[in-house]
Amino acid sequence: MVLKYPNGQIYQAALPAKHKQTKVKTQETASFSNRGMRFEEAINESNLYYLTHNQAVVHKKPTPIQIVNVDYPKRSAAVIKEAYFKEASTTDYNGVYRGFYLDFEAKETKNKASFPFKNFHDHQIRHMEACLVQGGICFVLLWFSSLHRCFFLDSKNLISLWTQQKNGKKSIPLDVIEKIGIEITPKIAPRIPYLEAVEKFVLKESNKNGK
């Protein structure tokens, strides 16, 4: 089956280890740590941990696919020959934790001094704004792969920083993220304990509102 991105570029899955195309292999297996765990996989494992320990119910939203070519070799079977990845209209993850609606995006960069705005999209920002209006807890998990550092950044701050692009800003400096975000230290289980950051954020907001 041929899968294509919205721009028509053909999707290529990760190559087996025996292949020597180092550049492609590196892109497909970007390491989360020295154990080779990718950031997204680490979050998915963390969600499973939270689910099995009755701490939260959070899932990754499936990537929407538009089927454009189907072959019907026989009446009882259909084979998809060609499909496109449709650009998602929301964020990567959502769920519920202690009565709070959680909605968040996971982003990664190799940069060491800042996080590029190009990693985010207008539709994601608009979705976060809509969730905030409904009282949801919205945030992004930012992974600096070269530094092995992870941060929780709430959407209110992200949206405020996002508007700075109009003034020519291209990225969020790391020192700003360190100041307004919450650093998350990866562990064995859960690998990305982001609920600890959510708790700190909820407590901070409660104290701010005098609750």
Short mmCIF file of C-alpha atoms in Angstrom, two decimals:
data_model
loop_
_atom_site.label_atom_id
_atom_site.label_comp_id
_atom_site.label_asym_id
_atom_site.label_seq_id
_atom_site.Cartn_x
_atom_site.Cartn_y
_atom_site.Cartn_z
CA MET A 1 0.00 0.00 0.00
CA VAL A 2 1.24 3.49 -0.83
CA LEU A 3 0.83 6.11 1.90
CA LYS A 4 1.36 9.78 1.13
CA TYR A 5 1.60 12.95 3.16
CA PRO A 6 -0.77 15.89 2.39
CA ASN A 7 1.89 17.42 0.09
CA GLY A 8 2.00 14.22 -1.97
CA GLN A 9 5.35 13.00 -0.65
CA ILE A 10 5.44 9.23 -0.28
CA TYR A 11 5.73 7.93 3.28
CA GLN A 12 8.63 5.52 3.83
CA ALA A 13 8.63 3.25 6.85
CA ALA A 14 11.78 2.55 8.83
CA LEU A 15 14.21 0.27 7.04
CA PRO A 16 15.38 -3.06 8.48
CA ALA A 17 18.71 -3.01 10.33
CA LYS A 18 20.52 -4.73 7.46
CA HIS A 19 20.08 -1.69 5.25
CA LYS A 20 22.91 0.83 5.29
CA GLN A 21 21.02 4.05 4.50
CA THR A 22 22.21 5.73 7.70
CA LYS A 23 20.45 9.05 7.06
CA VAL A 24 16.99 7.51 6.70
CA LYS A 25 17.50 5.16 9.62
CA THR A 26 18.53 8.01 11.90
CA GLN A 27 15.41 10.00 11.03
CA GLU A 28 13.12 7.07 11.71
CA THR A 29 14.73 5.97 14.96
CA ALA A 30 15.49 9.28 16.67
CA SER A 31 16.54 8.15 20.13
CA PHE A 32 14.74 9.23 23.28
CA SER A 33 17.59 8.04 25.48
CA ASN A 34 20.61 5.77 25.38
CA ARG A 35 18.13 2.89 25.30
CA GLY A 36 16.90 4.06 21.91
CA MET A 37 13.38 4.92 23.07
CA ARG A 38 11.68 7.56 20.98
CA PHE A 39 9.93 10.39 22.78
CA GLU A 40 6.48 9.53 21.46
CA GLU A 41 6.90 5.88 22.37
CA ALA A 42 7.96 6.93 25.87
CA ILE A 43 4.79 8.99 26.26
CA ASN A 44 2.66 6.13 24.98
CA GLU A 45 4.26 3.78 27.50
CA SER A 46 3.67 6.34 30.23
CA ASN A 47 0.00 6.54 29.27
CA LEU A 48 -0.25 2.77 29.49
CA TYR A 49 1.37 2.87 32.92
CA TYR A 50 -1.10 5.52 34.10
CA LEU A 51 -4.00 3.50 32.70
CA THR A 52 -3.01 0.19 34.28
CA HIS A 53 -2.39 1.90 37.63
CA ASN A 54 -5.77 3.68 37.50
CA GLN A 55 -4.16 7.10 37.58
CA ALA A 56 -5.43 8.55 34.30
CA VAL A 57 -7.01 7.64 30.98
CA VAL A 58 -5.04 9.30 28.19
CA HIS A 59 -4.69 8.11 24.60
CA LYS A 60 -2.96 9.20 21.44
CA LYS A 61 -5.38 10.28 18.76
CA PRO A 62 -5.11 8.21 15.57
CA THR A 63 -3.65 9.87 12.49
CA PRO A 64 -6.48 10.49 10.00
CA ILE A 65 -6.01 8.80 6.62
CA GLN A 66 -7.81 9.52 3.36
CA ILE A 67 -8.18 6.45 1.14
CA VAL A 68 -7.97 7.24 -2.57
CA ASN A 69 -7.49 3.86 -4.24
CA VAL A 70 -9.03 0.53 -3.24
CA ASP A 71 -8.77 -2.77 -5.06
CA TYR A 72 -11.57 -5.33 -4.72
CA PRO A 73 -10.03 -8.70 -5.70
CA LYS A 74 -13.21 -10.39 -4.57
CA ARG A 75 -16.51 -9.44 -3.02
CA SER A 76 -15.50 -10.46 0.50
CA ALA A 77 -12.21 -8.52 0.60
CA ALA A 78 -10.85 -5.07 -0.17
CA VAL A 79 -7.20 -4.02 -0.46
CA ILE A 80 -6.17 -0.39 0.07
CA LYS A 81 -3.68 0.52 -2.67
CA GLU A 82 -3.13 4.21 -2.00
CA ALA A 83 -3.90 6.57 0.88
CA TYR A 84 -2.90 9.98 2.21
CA PHE A 85 -2.08 11.08 5.72
CA LYS A 86 -4.53 13.92 6.39
CA GLU A 87 -3.24 16.79 8.49
CA ALA A 88 -4.64 16.43 12.00
CA SER A 89 -6.93 19.25 13.12
CA THR A 90 -6.22 18.92 16.84
CA THR A 91 -3.41 17.84 19.18
CA ASP A 92 -1.75 14.46 19.72
CA TYR A 93 -3.20 13.36 23.06
CA ASN A 94 -6.28 13.82 25.21
CA GLY A 95 -7.92 12.18 28.19
CA VAL A 96 -9.06 12.62 31.77
CA TYR A 97 -7.16 12.84 35.07
CA ARG A 98 -8.89 13.30 38.44
CA GLY A 99 -11.83 15.01 36.77
CA PHE A 100 -9.62 17.28 34.67
CA TYR A 101 -9.75 17.16 30.89
CA LEU A 102 -6.20 16.91 29.51
CA ASP A 103 -5.26 17.90 25.98
CA PHE A 104 -1.65 18.13 24.88
CA GLU A 105 0.88 17.96 22.11
CA ALA A 106 4.35 16.35 22.17
CA LYS A 107 7.17 18.07 20.32
CA GLU A 108 10.86 17.36 19.90
CA THR A 109 13.89 19.34 18.75
CA LYS A 110 17.61 18.76 18.37
CA ASN A 111 18.28 22.43 19.13
CA LYS A 112 20.13 23.10 22.37
CA ALA A 113 19.33 26.77 22.98
CA SER A 114 15.73 27.20 21.83
CA PHE A 115 12.54 25.49 20.62
CA PRO A 116 11.48 26.51 17.06
CA PHE A 117 7.96 27.87 16.51
CA LYS A 118 7.86 25.96 13.21
CA ASN A 119 7.26 22.79 15.23
CA PHE A 120 3.75 24.06 15.96
CA HIS A 121 0.85 24.76 13.61
CA ASP A 122 -1.94 27.32 13.55
CA HIS A 123 -4.67 24.68 13.83
CA GLN A 124 -3.05 23.27 16.97
CA ILE A 125 -2.92 26.71 18.58
CA ARG A 126 -6.56 27.36 17.70
CA HIS A 127 -7.56 23.98 19.14
CA MET A 128 -5.75 24.73 22.40
CA GLU A 129 -7.46 28.10 22.63
CA ALA A 130 -10.84 26.40 22.23
CA CYS A 131 -10.02 23.84 24.94
CA LEU A 132 -8.91 26.56 27.33
CA VAL A 133 -12.24 28.35 26.88
CA GLN A 134 -13.93 25.14 28.09
CA GLY A 135 -11.71 24.93 31.15
CA GLY A 136 -9.46 22.12 29.97
CA ILE A 137 -5.82 21.69 30.99
CA CYS A 138 -3.84 22.16 27.79
CA PHE A 139 -0.09 21.98 27.43
CA VAL A 140 2.84 20.82 25.34
CA LEU A 141 5.62 18.42 26.28
CA LEU A 142 8.89 19.72 24.86
CA TRP A 143 11.78 17.30 24.44
CA PHE A 144 15.30 18.62 23.79
CA SER A 145 16.83 15.44 22.40
CA SER A 146 20.41 16.75 22.37
CA LEU A 147 20.16 17.76 26.03
CA HIS A 148 17.91 14.90 27.19
CA ARG A 149 15.65 17.41 28.91
CA CYS A 150 11.86 17.50 28.95
CA PHE A 151 9.55 20.37 29.88
CA PHE A 152 5.86 20.91 30.52
CA LEU A 153 4.68 24.23 29.06
CA ASP A 154 1.07 25.23 29.55
CA SER A 155 -0.84 26.43 26.50
CA LYS A 156 -1.54 29.91 27.86
CA ASN A 157 2.17 30.63 27.88
CA LEU A 158 2.68 28.91 24.53
CA ILE A 159 -0.08 30.96 22.89
CA SER A 160 1.34 34.16 24.34
CA LEU A 161 4.80 33.29 23.01
CA TRP A 162 3.34 32.21 19.67
CA THR A 163 2.09 35.74 19.01
CA GLN A 164 5.67 37.00 19.25
CA GLN A 165 6.32 35.62 15.78
CA LYS A 166 4.71 38.81 14.52
CA ASN A 167 7.73 40.61 15.98
CA GLY A 168 10.15 38.33 14.16
CA LYS A 169 10.66 35.73 16.88
CA LYS A 170 11.50 32.31 15.41
CA SER A 171 11.78 30.23 18.57
CA ILE A 172 11.34 30.06 22.33
CA PRO A 173 14.68 30.45 24.16
CA LEU A 174 15.56 27.60 26.51
CA ASP A 175 16.08 29.99 29.42
CA VAL A 176 12.49 31.23 28.97
CA ILE A 177 11.19 27.65 28.99
CA GLU A 178 13.24 26.94 32.12
CA LYS A 179 11.65 29.95 33.79
CA ILE A 180 7.97 29.49 32.90
CA GLY A 181 7.83 25.74 32.25
CA ILE A 182 8.09 22.74 34.55
CA GLU A 183 10.98 20.36 33.95
CA ILE A 184 10.15 16.67 33.90
CA THR A 185 12.82 14.14 34.82
CA PRO A 186 12.44 10.88 32.84
CA LYS A 187 12.19 7.71 34.94
CA ILE A 188 11.88 3.98 34.40
CA ALA A 189 8.13 3.90 35.05
CA PRO A 190 6.44 5.96 33.92
CA ARG A 191 9.12 7.02 31.47
CA ILE A 192 7.74 10.55 31.14
CA PRO A 193 6.01 11.31 34.48
CA TYR A 194 4.13 14.28 33.09
CA LEU A 195 1.28 13.94 35.61
CA GLU A 196 3.71 15.20 38.24
CA ALA A 197 4.01 18.41 36.22
CA VAL A 198 0.23 18.55 35.78
CA GLU A 199 -0.16 18.35 39.58
CA LYS A 200 2.32 21.19 40.07
CA PHE A 201 0.50 23.25 37.45
CA VAL A 202 -2.91 22.63 39.03
CA LEU A 203 -1.57 23.59 42.46
CA LYS A 204 0.02 26.73 41.07
CA GLU A 205 -3.20 27.77 39.32
CA SER A 206 -5.25 27.06 42.46
CA ASN A 207 -2.96 29.23 44.58
CA LYS A 208 -3.09 31.95 41.95
CA ASN A 209 -6.88 31.93 41.97
CA GLY A 210 -7.04 31.70 45.76
CA LYS A 211 -8.80 28.33 45.81
#
